[in-house]
Coordinates of C-alpha atoms and ligand atoms in Angstrom, one line a residue:
X1 CA 0.0 0.0 0.0
X2 CA 1.3 3.4 -0.8
X3 CA 0.4 6.9 0.4
X4 CA 1.0 9.8 -1.8
X5 CA 1.5 13.2 -0.4
X6 CA 2.1 16.3 -2.5
X7 CA 4.3 18.8 -0.8
X8 CA 5.1 21.8 -3.0
X9 CA 4.8 19.7 -6.1
X10 CA 7.0 16.9 -4.9
X11 CA 5.4 13.5 -4.9
X12 CA 6.4 11.4 -2.0
X13 CA 5.6 7.8 -1.6
X14 CA 5.4 6.2 1.8
X15 CA 5.3 2.4 2.1
X16 CA 3.5 1.2 5.1
X17 CA 4.9 -1.8 6.9
X18 CA 3.2 -1.8 10.3
X19 CA 1.8 0.6 12.8
X20 CA 5.0 1.7 14.5
X21 CA 6.6 2.4 11.2
X22 CA 3.5 4.2 10.0
X23 CA 3.5 6.4 13.0
X24 CA 7.2 7.1 12.5
X25 CA 6.5 8.1 8.9
X26 CA 3.6 10.4 9.9
X27 CA 5.8 12.1 12.4
X28 CA 8.5 12.5 9.8
X29 CA 6.0 13.9 7.4
X30 CA 4.6 16.4 9.9
X31 CA 8.1 17.5 10.7
X32 CA 8.9 18.0 7.0
X33 CA 5.7 19.9 6.5
X34 CA 6.4 22.1 9.4
X35 CA 9.9 22.8 8.1
X36 CA 8.5 23.6 4.7
X37 CA 5.8 26.0 6.1
X38 CA 8.5 27.7 8.1
X39 CA 10.6 28.2 5.0
X40 CA 7.5 29.3 3.1
X41 CA 6.8 31.9 5.8
X42 CA 10.4 33.1 5.6
X43 CA 10.3 33.4 1.9
X44 CA 6.9 35.2 2.0
X45 CA 8.2 37.6 4.6
X46 CA 11.3 38.3 2.5
X47 CA 9.1 39.0 -0.5
X48 CA 6.7 41.2 1.4
X49 CA 9.3 43.3 3.1
X50 CA 11.3 43.7 -0.1
X51 CA 8.8 46.5 -1.1
X52 CA 8.5 44.6 -4.3
X53 CA 5.7 42.7 -6.1
X54 CA 6.5 39.4 -7.9
X55 CA 4.8 37.8 -10.9
X56 CA 5.7 34.2 -11.2
X57 CA 5.2 32.2 -14.4
X58 CA 5.6 28.5 -14.9
X59 CA 6.1 27.6 -18.5
X60 CA 5.0 24.0 -18.0
X61 CA 1.7 24.9 -16.4
X62 CA 1.3 28.2 -18.4
X63 CA 0.2 29.7 -15.1
X64 CA 0.8 33.1 -13.6
X65 CA 0.9 33.8 -9.9
X66 CA 1.3 37.1 -8.1
X67 CA 3.3 37.3 -4.9
X68 CA 4.1 39.8 -2.1
X69 CA 3.1 43.4 -2.4
X70 CA 1.1 43.2 -5.5
X71 CA -1.6 45.4 -4.2
X72 CA 0.8 48.3 -3.7
X73 CA 1.2 48.5 -7.4
X74 CA -1.9 47.1 -9.0
X75 CA -5.6 46.7 -8.2
X76 CA -6.0 43.3 -9.9
X77 CA -4.1 40.0 -10.0
X78 CA -2.7 38.4 -13.0
X79 CA -3.8 34.8 -13.5
X80 CA -3.2 34.3 -17.2
X81 CA -1.7 35.9 -20.2
X82 CA -4.8 38.0 -21.0
X83 CA -4.5 39.8 -17.7
X84 CA -1.2 41.2 -18.9
X85 CA -3.2 43.6 -21.0
X86 CA -4.4 45.2 -17.8
X87 CA -0.8 45.7 -16.8
X88 CA -0.1 47.6 -20.0
X89 CA -3.1 49.8 -19.2
X90 CA -1.5 50.8 -15.9
X91 CA 1.7 52.2 -17.4
X92 CA 2.2 55.5 -19.2
X93 CA 1.8 55.2 -22.9
X94 CA 5.5 55.4 -23.9
X95 CA 6.3 52.5 -21.5
X96 CA 3.9 50.0 -23.0
X97 CA 6.1 48.7 -25.8
X98 CA 9.2 48.4 -23.7
X99 CA 7.2 46.7 -21.0
X100 CA 5.9 44.1 -23.4
X101 CA 9.3 43.5 -24.7
X102 CA 10.9 43.0 -21.3
X103 CA 8.1 40.7 -20.2
X104 CA 8.9 38.3 -23.0
X105 CA 12.6 38.3 -23.0
X106 CA 12.7 34.5 -23.5
X107 CA 11.7 35.2 -27.1
X108 CA 15.2 36.7 -27.4
X109 CA 16.7 33.9 -25.4
X110 CA 17.7 36.4 -22.7
X111 CA 18.2 35.5 -19.1
X112 CA 17.5 38.8 -17.4
X113 CA 16.7 42.4 -18.2
X114 CA 15.2 45.4 -16.4
X115 CA 13.5 48.6 -17.4
X116 CA 11.9 51.5 -15.6
X117 CA 8.2 52.4 -16.2
X118 CA 5.9 55.0 -14.8
X119 CA 2.6 54.0 -13.4
X120 CA -0.1 56.2 -14.9
X121 CA -2.4 56.9 -11.9
X122 CA 0.0 56.5 -9.0
X123 CA 2.8 58.6 -10.5
X124 CA 5.4 56.2 -9.2
X125 CA 8.4 54.9 -10.9
X126 CA 8.7 51.2 -11.0
X127 CA 11.6 49.1 -12.0
X128 CA 10.6 45.9 -13.8
X129 CA 13.2 43.2 -13.6
X130 CA 12.6 40.0 -15.5
X131 CA 14.6 36.8 -14.8
X132 CA 14.0 33.6 -16.9
X133 CA 15.3 30.2 -15.9
X134 CA 16.2 27.7 -18.6
X135 CA 16.6 23.9 -18.5
X136 CA 19.5 22.0 -19.9
X137 CA 18.0 22.0 -23.3
X138 CA 17.8 25.8 -23.1
X139 CA 14.0 25.8 -22.9
X140 CA 12.5 28.3 -20.5
X141 CA 11.1 26.8 -17.3
X142 CA 10.3 29.6 -14.9
X143 CA 10.0 33.4 -15.1
X144 CA 10.1 35.8 -12.2
X145 CA 9.1 39.4 -12.8
X146 CA 9.9 41.8 -10.0
X147 CA 8.2 45.2 -9.7
X148 CA 10.1 47.6 -7.4
X149 CA 9.0 51.1 -6.4
X150 CA 12.1 53.3 -7.1
X151 CA 10.4 56.7 -6.8
X152 CA 12.2 57.5 -3.6
X153 CA 15.5 56.1 -4.8
X154 CA 15.3 58.2 -7.9
X155 CA 14.5 61.3 -5.9
X156 CA 17.5 60.7 -3.7
X157 CA 19.6 60.2 -6.8
X158 CA 18.1 63.3 -8.3
X159 CA 19.2 65.2 -5.1
X160 CA 22.7 63.8 -5.3
X161 CA 22.8 64.7 -9.0
X162 CA 21.6 68.2 -8.0
X163 CA 24.3 68.5 -5.4
X164 CA 26.9 67.4 -8.0
X165 CA 25.9 70.0 -10.4
X166 CA 24.4 72.9 -8.5
X167 CA 25.3 75.2 -5.7
X168 CA 22.7 75.0 -3.0
X169 CA 22.8 78.7 -2.0
X170 CA 22.1 80.2 -5.4
X171 CA 20.8 77.4 -7.5
X172 CA 23.5 78.2 -10.1
X173 CA 25.9 75.7 -11.5
X174 CA 28.7 74.9 -9.0
X175 CA 32.4 75.2 -9.8
X176 CA 32.9 71.6 -10.8
X177 CA 30.0 71.5 -13.2
X178 CA 31.0 74.9 -14.6
X179 CA 34.4 73.5 -15.4
X180 CA 32.8 70.6 -17.2
X181 CA 30.5 72.8 -19.2
X182 CA 33.4 75.1 -20.1
X183 CA 35.5 72.2 -21.2
X184 CA 32.8 71.4 -23.7
X185 CA 32.7 75.0 -24.8
X186 CA 36.5 75.0 -25.2
X187 CA 36.5 71.8 -27.2
X188 CA 33.7 72.9 -29.4
X189 CA 35.3 76.3 -30.0
X190 CA 38.5 74.6 -31.1
X191 CA 36.6 72.5 -33.6
X192 CA 34.6 75.5 -34.9
X193 CA 37.5 77.9 -34.7
X194 CA 35.8 80.4 -32.5
X195 CA 36.4 81.8 -28.9
X196 CA 35.2 81.2 -25.4
X197 CA 35.2 84.0 -22.7
X198 CA 35.3 83.7 -19.0
X199 CA 34.2 86.6 -16.7
X200 CA 35.5 86.0 -13.2
X201 CA 33.6 88.2 -10.8
X202 CA 34.1 89.0 -7.2
X203 CA 32.2 91.4 -4.9
X204 CA 34.2 94.4 -3.7
X205 CA 34.7 94.7 0.0
X206 CA 32.4 91.7 0.7
X207 CA 34.2 91.2 4.0
X208 CA 32.9 94.6 5.2
X209 CA 29.3 93.4 4.6
X210 CA 29.9 90.0 6.2
X211 CA 31.7 91.6 9.2
X212 CA 29.4 94.5 9.6
X213 CA 26.0 92.9 8.9
X214 CA 26.6 89.3 9.6
X215 CA 27.1 86.3 7.4
X216 CA 23.4 85.6 7.1
X217 CA 22.9 88.9 5.4
X218 CA 26.1 88.2 3.3
X219 CA 24.6 84.9 2.2
X220 CA 21.3 86.4 1.3
X221 CA 23.0 89.1 -0.7
X222 CA 25.0 86.4 -2.6
X223 CA 21.7 84.6 -3.2
X224 CA 19.8 87.6 -4.6
X225 CA 22.7 88.6 -6.7
X226 CA 22.9 85.0 -8.0
X227 CA 19.3 85.1 -8.9
X228 CA 19.9 88.2 -10.9
X229 CA 22.9 86.6 -12.7
X230 CA 20.8 83.5 -13.5
X231 CA 18.6 85.7 -15.7
X232 CA 21.7 86.2 -17.9
X233 CA 21.9 82.5 -18.6
X234 CA 21.2 81.5 -22.2
X235 CA 22.0 79.1 -24.9
X236 CA 25.6 80.0 -25.0
X237 CA 26.0 81.6 -21.6
X238 CA 26.5 79.6 -18.4
X239 CA 26.6 81.2 -15.0
X240 CA 28.2 79.6 -11.9
X241 CA 28.6 80.4 -8.2
X242 CA 32.1 79.3 -7.3
X243 CA 32.1 80.0 -3.5
X244 CA 31.6 83.0 -1.2
X245 CA 31.2 86.1 -3.3
X246 CA 32.8 84.6 -6.4
X247 CA 30.8 84.1 -9.6
X248 CA 31.9 83.0 -13.0
X249 CA 30.2 83.5 -16.4
X250 CA 31.3 81.4 -19.4
X251 CA 30.3 82.5 -22.9
X252 CA 30.6 80.5 -26.0
X253 CA 31.4 82.6 -29.1
X254 CA 30.9 85.9 -27.4
X255 CA 29.4 88.5 -29.7
X256 CA 26.4 90.8 -30.0
X257 CA 23.9 90.3 -27.2
X258 CA 26.2 87.8 -25.5
X259 CA 29.4 89.8 -25.7
X260 CA 31.3 90.5 -22.5
X261 CA 30.7 94.2 -22.9
X262 CA 26.9 93.8 -23.1
X263 CA 26.8 91.4 -20.1
X264 CA 29.0 93.7 -18.1
X265 CA 26.8 96.7 -19.0
X266 CA 23.7 94.8 -17.9
X267 CA 25.4 93.9 -14.6
X268 CA 26.6 97.5 -14.0
X269 CA 23.1 98.8 -14.8
X270 CA 21.6 96.5 -12.2
X271 CA 24.2 97.5 -9.6
X272 CA 23.1 101.1 -9.8
X273 CA 20.1 100.0 -7.8
X274 CA 20.4 98.4 -4.3
X275 CA 19.6 94.8 -3.6
X276 CA 16.7 94.5 -1.2
X277 CA 16.9 91.7 1.4
X278 CA 14.2 90.0 3.4
X279 CA 15.1 92.0 6.6
X280 CA 14.3 95.2 4.7
X281 CA 18.0 96.2 4.2
X282 CA 18.9 97.7 0.9
X283 CA 22.5 97.1 -0.1
X284 CA 24.6 98.5 -2.9
X285 CA 27.5 96.5 -4.2
X286 CA 30.1 96.8 -6.8
X287 CA 32.0 94.0 -8.4
X288 CA 35.5 93.6 -10.0
X289 CA 35.6 91.5 -13.1
X290 CA 38.5 89.8 -14.8
X291 CA 38.0 88.6 -18.4
X292 CA 40.1 86.0 -20.3
X293 CA 39.4 84.4 -23.6
X294 CA 40.3 81.1 -25.2
X295 CA 42.5 80.7 -27.2
X296 CA 44.2 84.1 -26.5
X297 CA 44.8 83.7 -22.8
X298 CA 44.8 79.9 -22.5
X299 CA 43.7 76.9 -24.3
X300 CA 42.9 74.7 -21.3
X301 CA 39.7 75.3 -19.3
X302 CA 41.4 75.5 -15.9
X303 CA 44.1 77.8 -17.1
X304 CA 41.5 80.0 -18.7
X305 CA 39.6 80.4 -15.4
X306 CA 42.9 81.0 -13.6
X307 CA 43.8 83.7 -16.0
X308 CA 40.5 85.4 -15.6
X309 CA 41.0 85.2 -11.8
X310 CA 44.4 86.8 -12.0
X311 CA 43.0 89.6 -14.2
X312 CA 40.2 90.1 -11.6
X313 CA 42.9 90.5 -8.8
X314 CA 44.5 93.2 -11.0
X315 CA 41.2 94.9 -11.4
X316 CA 40.9 95.0 -7.6
X317 CA 44.4 96.4 -7.3
X318 CA 43.5 99.1 -9.8
X319 CA 40.7 100.4 -7.6
X320 CA 37.9 97.9 -7.9
X321 CA 34.4 98.4 -9.5
X322 CA 35.7 97.7 -13.0
X323 CA 36.1 95.1 -15.7
X324 CA 39.6 94.3 -16.9
X325 CA 40.6 92.3 -20.0
X326 CA 43.4 89.8 -20.1
X327 CA 46.8 91.1 -21.3
X328 CA 50.0 89.1 -21.3
X329 CA 51.6 91.7 -19.1
X330 CA 49.2 91.0 -16.2
X331 CA 50.1 87.4 -16.2
X332 CA 53.8 88.2 -16.4
X333 CA 53.5 90.5 -13.5
X334 CA 51.6 87.9 -11.5
X335 CA 54.2 85.2 -12.2
X336 CA 57.0 87.6 -11.4
X337 CA 55.4 88.5 -8.1
X338 CA 54.9 84.8 -7.3
X339 CA 58.6 84.3 -8.1
X340 CA 59.6 87.2 -6.0
X341 CA 57.6 85.9 -3.1
X342 CA 59.4 82.6 -3.3
X343 CA 62.8 84.2 -3.5
X344 CA 62.0 86.7 -0.7
X345 CA 61.2 83.8 1.7
X346 CA 64.7 82.5 1.3
X347 CA 66.3 85.9 1.2
X348 CA 64.7 86.8 4.5
X349 CA 66.6 84.0 6.1
X350 CA 69.8 84.4 4.2
X351 CA 69.6 88.1 4.8
X352 CA 70.7 88.9 1.3
X353 CA 69.6 92.6 1.7
X354 CA 71.6 95.7 2.1
X355 CA 70.7 99.1 3.6
X356 CA 71.1 102.4 1.7
X357 CA 70.6 105.7 3.4
X358 CA 69.3 108.8 1.7
X359 CA 70.3 112.1 3.3
X360 CA 67.8 114.8 4.3
X361 CA 69.0 118.4 4.5
X362 CA 67.8 121.4 6.2
X363 CA 66.5 123.8 3.6
X364 CA 67.9 127.0 5.0
X365 CA 71.5 126.0 5.5
X366 CA 71.7 122.7 3.6
X367 CA 73.1 121.0 6.7
X368 CA 72.4 117.3 7.2
X369 CA 69.2 116.8 9.1
X370 CA 69.0 113.0 9.0
X371 CA 68.9 110.0 6.8
X372 CA 66.1 107.7 5.6
X373 CA 67.0 104.0 5.7
X374 CA 66.0 102.4 2.4
X375 CA 66.3 98.7 1.9
X376 CA 68.0 97.2 -1.2
X377 CA 67.7 93.6 -2.5
X378 CA 69.7 91.7 -5.1
X379 CA 67.7 88.7 -6.1
X380 CA 69.0 85.3 -7.0
X381 CA 70.0 86.4 -10.5
X382 CA 72.0 89.3 -9.1
X383 CA 69.3 91.8 -10.3
X384 CA 68.4 94.8 -8.1
X385 CA 64.7 94.7 -7.2
X386 CA 63.1 97.9 -6.1
X387 CA 61.6 97.9 -2.6
X388 CA 58.5 99.5 -4.2
X389 CA 58.0 96.1 -5.8
X390 CA 59.0 93.6 -3.2
X391 CA 57.9 95.4 0.0
X392 CA 54.1 95.1 -0.9
X393 CA 54.7 91.4 -1.7
X394 CA 56.6 90.9 1.6
X395 CA 53.7 92.6 3.4
X396 CA 51.1 90.3 1.8
X397 CA 53.1 87.1 2.7
X398 CA 54.1 88.3 6.1
X399 CA 57.8 88.1 5.3
X400 CA 58.0 91.8 6.1
X401 CA 58.2 90.9 9.8
X402 CA 61.7 89.3 9.7
X403 CA 62.8 91.7 7.0
X404 CA 61.6 94.7 9.0
X405 CA 63.4 93.5 12.1
X406 CA 66.6 93.1 10.1
X407 CA 66.2 96.7 8.7
X408 CA 65.9 98.2 12.2
X409 CA 68.8 96.3 13.6
X410 CA 71.1 96.9 10.6
X411 CA 70.3 100.7 10.6
X412 CA 70.7 101.1 14.3
X413 CA 74.0 99.3 14.2
X414 CA 75.2 101.7 11.4
X415 CA 73.9 104.7 13.3
X416 CA 75.8 103.7 16.4
X417 CA 79.0 103.5 14.3
X418 CA 78.5 107.0 12.8
X419 CA 77.7 108.4 16.2
X420 CA 80.8 106.9 17.8
X421 CA 82.9 108.3 14.9
X422 CA 81.4 111.7 14.2
X423 CA 79.2 112.8 17.1
X424 CA 76.9 114.5 14.6
X425 CA 73.3 115.1 15.7
X426 CA 71.4 113.1 13.1
X427 CA 67.9 111.6 12.8
X428 CA 67.6 108.0 11.6
X429 CA 64.3 107.6 9.7
X430 CA 62.9 104.1 9.4
X431 CA 60.0 102.9 7.2
X432 CA 57.7 100.7 9.2
X433 CA 54.9 98.7 7.8
X434 CA 51.5 98.3 9.3
X435 CA 52.1 94.6 9.9
X436 CA 55.2 95.5 11.9
X437 CA 53.2 97.9 14.1
X438 CA 50.6 95.2 14.6
X439 CA 53.2 92.8 16.1
X440 CA 52.4 92.7 19.8
X441 CA 56.1 93.0 20.8
X442 CA 57.0 95.8 18.3
X443 CA 57.6 98.4 21.0
X444 CA 59.5 96.0 23.1
X445 CA 61.8 95.1 20.2
X446 CA 62.4 98.7 19.4
X447 CA 63.4 99.4 22.9
X448 CA 65.6 96.4 23.1
X449 CA 67.6 97.3 19.9
X450 CA 67.9 101.0 21.0
X451 CA 69.4 99.8 24.2
X452 CA 71.7 97.3 22.5
X453 CA 73.2 99.9 20.2
X454 CA 72.9 102.8 22.6
X455 CA 70.7 104.9 20.4
X456 CA 68.5 107.5 22.1
X457 CA 64.7 107.8 21.3
X458 CA 65.1 111.3 20.0
X459 CA 67.6 110.1 17.4
X460 CA 64.9 107.8 15.8
X461 CA 62.0 108.7 13.5
X462 CA 59.5 106.1 12.4
X463 CA 57.8 106.7 9.1
X464 CA 54.2 105.6 8.7
X465 CA 51.9 105.9 5.7
X466 CA 48.3 107.0 5.9
X467 CA 47.0 103.6 4.9
X468 CA 48.5 102.3 8.2
X469 CA 46.4 104.8 10.1
X470 CA 43.2 104.2 8.0
X471 CA 43.2 100.4 8.4
X472 CA 43.9 100.2 12.1
X473 CA 43.4 103.7 13.5
X474 CA 42.9 103.0 17.2
X475 CA 45.4 100.3 17.6
X476 CA 48.1 102.1 15.7
X477 CA 47.6 105.5 17.2
X478 CA 47.7 104.0 20.6
X479 CA 51.1 102.5 19.9
X480 CA 52.3 105.7 18.3
X481 CA 51.3 107.6 21.4
X482 CA 53.4 105.2 23.5
X483 CA 56.4 105.5 21.2
X484 CA 56.1 109.3 21.2
X485 CA 55.9 109.3 25.0
X486 CA 59.2 107.5 25.0
X487 CA 60.6 110.3 22.8
X488 CA 60.7 108.6 19.4
X489 CA 59.6 110.9 16.5
X490 CA 56.8 109.9 14.2
X491 CA 56.7 111.0 10.6
X492 CA 53.7 110.8 8.2
X493 CA 55.1 109.6 4.8
X494 CA 53.8 110.2 1.3
X495 CA 51.5 113.0 2.4
X496 CA 49.1 114.0 -0.4
X497 CA 48.8 110.6 -2.1
X498 CA 46.1 109.1 0.0
X499 CA 43.0 110.3 1.8
X500 CA 44.9 113.3 3.1
X501 CA 42.8 116.1 4.1
X502 CA 44.3 118.9 6.1
X503 CA 41.6 118.8 8.8
X504 CA 42.3 115.2 9.5
X505 CA 46.0 116.0 10.3
X506 CA 44.9 117.7 13.5
X507 CA 45.4 115.6 16.5
X508 CA 47.4 112.9 14.8
X509 CA 50.3 111.7 17.0
X510 CA 53.0 112.8 14.6
X511 CA 56.0 115.1 14.6
X512 CA 57.0 115.3 10.9
X513 CA 55.1 115.4 7.6
X514 CA 56.7 114.3 4.4
X515 CA 55.2 116.0 1.3
X516 CA 55.0 113.4 -1.5
X517 CA 57.2 113.6 -4.6
X518 CA 54.1 113.9 -6.8
X519 CA 53.5 117.4 -5.4
X520 CA 57.2 118.4 -5.7
X521 CA 57.2 117.2 -9.3
X522 CA 54.8 119.9 -10.4
X523 CA 55.2 122.5 -7.8
X524 CA 57.1 124.8 -10.1
X525 CA 54.9 124.4 -13.1
X526 CA 51.4 124.0 -11.8
X527 CA 49.7 126.9 -10.1
X528 CA 47.1 124.6 -8.2
X529 CA 49.8 122.3 -6.8
X530 CA 51.6 125.4 -5.6
X531 CA 48.5 126.7 -3.8
X532 CA 48.0 123.3 -2.1
X533 CA 51.6 122.9 -1.1
X534 CA 51.8 126.3 0.3
X535 CA 48.6 125.8 2.4
X536 CA 49.9 122.4 3.6
X537 CA 53.1 123.9 4.8
X538 CA 51.4 126.9 6.4
X539 CA 48.9 124.7 8.2
X540 CA 51.5 122.1 9.2
X541 CA 53.8 124.7 10.7
X542 CA 50.9 126.1 12.7
X543 CA 50.2 122.6 14.0
X544 CA 53.9 122.5 15.1
X545 CA 55.0 119.7 12.7
X546 CA 58.3 119.6 10.9
X547 CA 58.1 119.4 7.1
X548 CA 60.2 117.4 4.6
X549 CA 59.8 117.7 0.8
X550 CA 60.5 114.4 -0.9
X551 CA 61.9 113.8 -4.4
X552 CA 63.5 117.2 -4.9
X553 CA 65.4 117.0 -8.1
X554 CA 66.0 120.5 -9.3
X555 CA 67.5 123.7 -8.0
X556 CA 64.3 125.5 -9.0
X557 CA 62.2 123.2 -6.7
X558 CA 64.7 123.7 -3.9
X559 CA 64.6 127.5 -4.2
X560 CA 60.8 127.5 -4.2
X561 CA 60.6 125.2 -1.2
X562 CA 63.1 127.4 0.6
X563 CA 60.9 130.4 -0.2
X564 CA 57.8 128.9 1.3
X565 CA 59.6 127.8 4.4
X566 CA 59.6 124.0 4.0
X567 CA 62.0 122.8 6.7
X568 CA 63.8 120.0 5.0
X569 CA 64.4 118.6 1.6
X570 CA 65.3 115.1 0.5
X571 CA 65.9 114.1 -3.1
X572 CA 68.4 113.3 -5.9
X573 CA 69.4 117.0 -6.1
X574 CA 71.3 116.8 -2.9
X575 CA 71.8 113.1 -2.4
X576 CA 70.6 109.8 -3.7
X577 CA 70.2 106.8 -1.4
X578 CA 73.8 105.5 -0.7
X579 CA 75.6 102.9 1.3
X580 CA 76.8 103.5 4.8
X581 CA 80.4 104.4 3.8
X582 CA 79.1 107.3 1.6
X583 CA 77.1 108.6 4.5
X584 CA 80.3 108.5 6.6
X585 CA 82.0 110.7 4.0
X586 CA 79.1 113.2 4.2
X587 CA 79.4 113.2 7.9
X588 CA 83.1 113.7 7.7
X589 CA 82.5 116.8 5.5
X590 CA 79.9 118.1 7.8
X591 CA 82.1 117.8 10.8
X592 CA 85.3 119.0 9.2
Ligands
C2E601 P1 59.5 106.0 0.3 O1 59.5 105.8 1.8 O2 58.6 107.1 -0.2 O3 61.0 106.3 0.0 C1 61.4 107.3 -0.9 C2 61.6 106.7 -2.3 O4 61.8 107.7 -3.2 C3 62.9 105.9 -2.3 O5 62.7 104.9 -3.2 C4 63.9 106.8 -2.8 O6 65.0 106.2 -3.5 C5 63.1 107.6 -3.8 N1 63.6 108.9 -4.1 C6 64.2 109.8 -3.2 N2 64.5 110.9 -3.8 C7 64.1 110.8 -5.0 C8 64.2 111.7 -6.2 O7 64.7 112.9 -6.1 N3 63.7 111.3 -7.4 C9 63.2 110.1 -7.5 N4 62.7 109.7 -8.7 N5 63.1 109.2 -6.4 C10 63.6 109.6 -5.2 P2 63.0 103.4 -2.9 O8 64.3 103.3 -2.1 O9 63.0 102.6 -4.1 O10 61.9 103.0 -1.9 C11 60.6 102.8 -2.4 C12 59.7 102.6 -1.3 O11 59.9 101.3 -0.7 C13 59.8 103.5 -0.2 O12 59.1 104.7 -0.5 C14 59.2 102.8 1.0 O13 57.8 102.9 0.9 C15 59.6 101.4 0.7 N6 60.7 101.0 1.5 C16 62.0 101.2 1.2 N7 62.7 100.7 2.3 C17 61.9 100.2 3.2 C18 62.0 99.5 4.4 O14 63.1 99.3 5.0 N8 60.9 99.1 5.1 C19 59.7 99.4 4.6 N9 58.6 99.0 5.2 N10 59.5 100.0 3.4 C20 60.6 100.4 2.7
CA602 CA1 59.6 106.7 3.5
CA603 CA1 57.8 108.8 0.8

């Protein structure tokens, strides 16, 4: 006798011997059933929690079966091939044919394939993945179709894609994507023999807005300006927000309405009006723009953007609020400066500098009043580089601190030597940069060196420029007051070149005023300069300051300055900057 049991399609035959054995076989069967139902439960749970629906098709039975989350996707079940038509009705029209093809991949002898379809009513994206199992004779036996909701996943991917291409603050292209788009422009321009322009744009004095009004206001300003710039986007124009207050516009084949000139004009026009922020603030801004074109400035995208940036820096240095176009000289100057900066760093430690001293004479008797210490530098190639070139670079990189310390020590040492030899009452004028004044131990260092070389405070004069005062008025004037209390003289250098107004001179902690060479140059020929110079000297004398005219080159200038009672003169007429030995000869003459 035989007992047939069907468990998941497997036919099992149990031969019955006697009762014990029968019981044993029943227990075994129950145990197997239980194991199978556990496994079935597990598989069902896996299917259900997979957020997918499955359609199973058995080729032998020609039967369909729907499994797991079918209801999430469809309001009907698929029992046979005719029901598939209802499936096609559910998807958007353009998906019908691809869906039909993927559902019957066995016709192409394929094992698996997947496509994405959109469900018409539910507006969800579904990935349809079909797997077909073949037997040894390569006949299909089973087919499993998996429907997976990928709406969320796609949205996440979209967000990642967005972040990869766009800047969150402004919604403009980000730097990386801009570079990619520009690379396409550049490649295309090379093929079509045309040009690509980059406008590198930076707010002027953005730090002041950020510091003064807070970064939230700064961010909003960047945002609204970015919105305005986005309106300039077009077929051949891409706009990008790089970071902070930096924007870049790329133009393919710039001409006519999409020429740099036209775009800049539109921007300038907009900047005449303030930007209104959500807090009610109305802010005016100006921007500096550097322009470089491919192939003139560079043929690689990154170089092109770099060039435009360097040109923008130059536009800033030239007074901001302007557009500047690439010229080879701008790049040369930049590279030269970068090179100087590198050389300066080593020079500061090898101390490959020398000091020159330029005599200053009293106007009335042409007697030596003092000397101005002026640094000289021979670079690695043995070329003399002007301090007017390298001092600003040293100031930017901070190298001015060790260089400045060396200048003071070297000059005081020379002074001590002259004093010991000639006992001539002389003033040593030293040029001091803002960064040096800002060093917390500047005064201490000064005192230490004066003591070391036995130089009295009254024998020293420190020259400052107006920009030092403007940038850090309170901090610097406090320090100057301390230095003056000690007895050191303070001199205001290059007067007339900066913000100088006579009324502002009042109350400054200074002893001496140096009238800039630019005045002296035209003092004889230009009536207006004469009027100004005369009123400066008149006023300054009333305030009790000593005056020095700089850059006196002719007898005529000298005579005139003597007439209007300028106290001292300094210039090539009576003495160029010279090495210490030459000053010694002068001192020897004076004391003879
Ligand atoms: P400055 O302080 O205005 O120095 C005067 C500059 O005018 C010097 O140029 C001097 O050589 C030049 N000069 C003097 N008389 C005449 C003249 O009659 N005609 C003409 N054409 N030029 C004349 P130099 O030595 O090249 O210095 C340039 C600038 O570099 C200085 O301008 C000063 O700002 C800076 N500098 C020089 N040495 C030092 C230093 O040791 N420390 C700091 N911080 N700056 C320095
Ligand atoms: Ca000076
Ligand atoms: Ca000067």
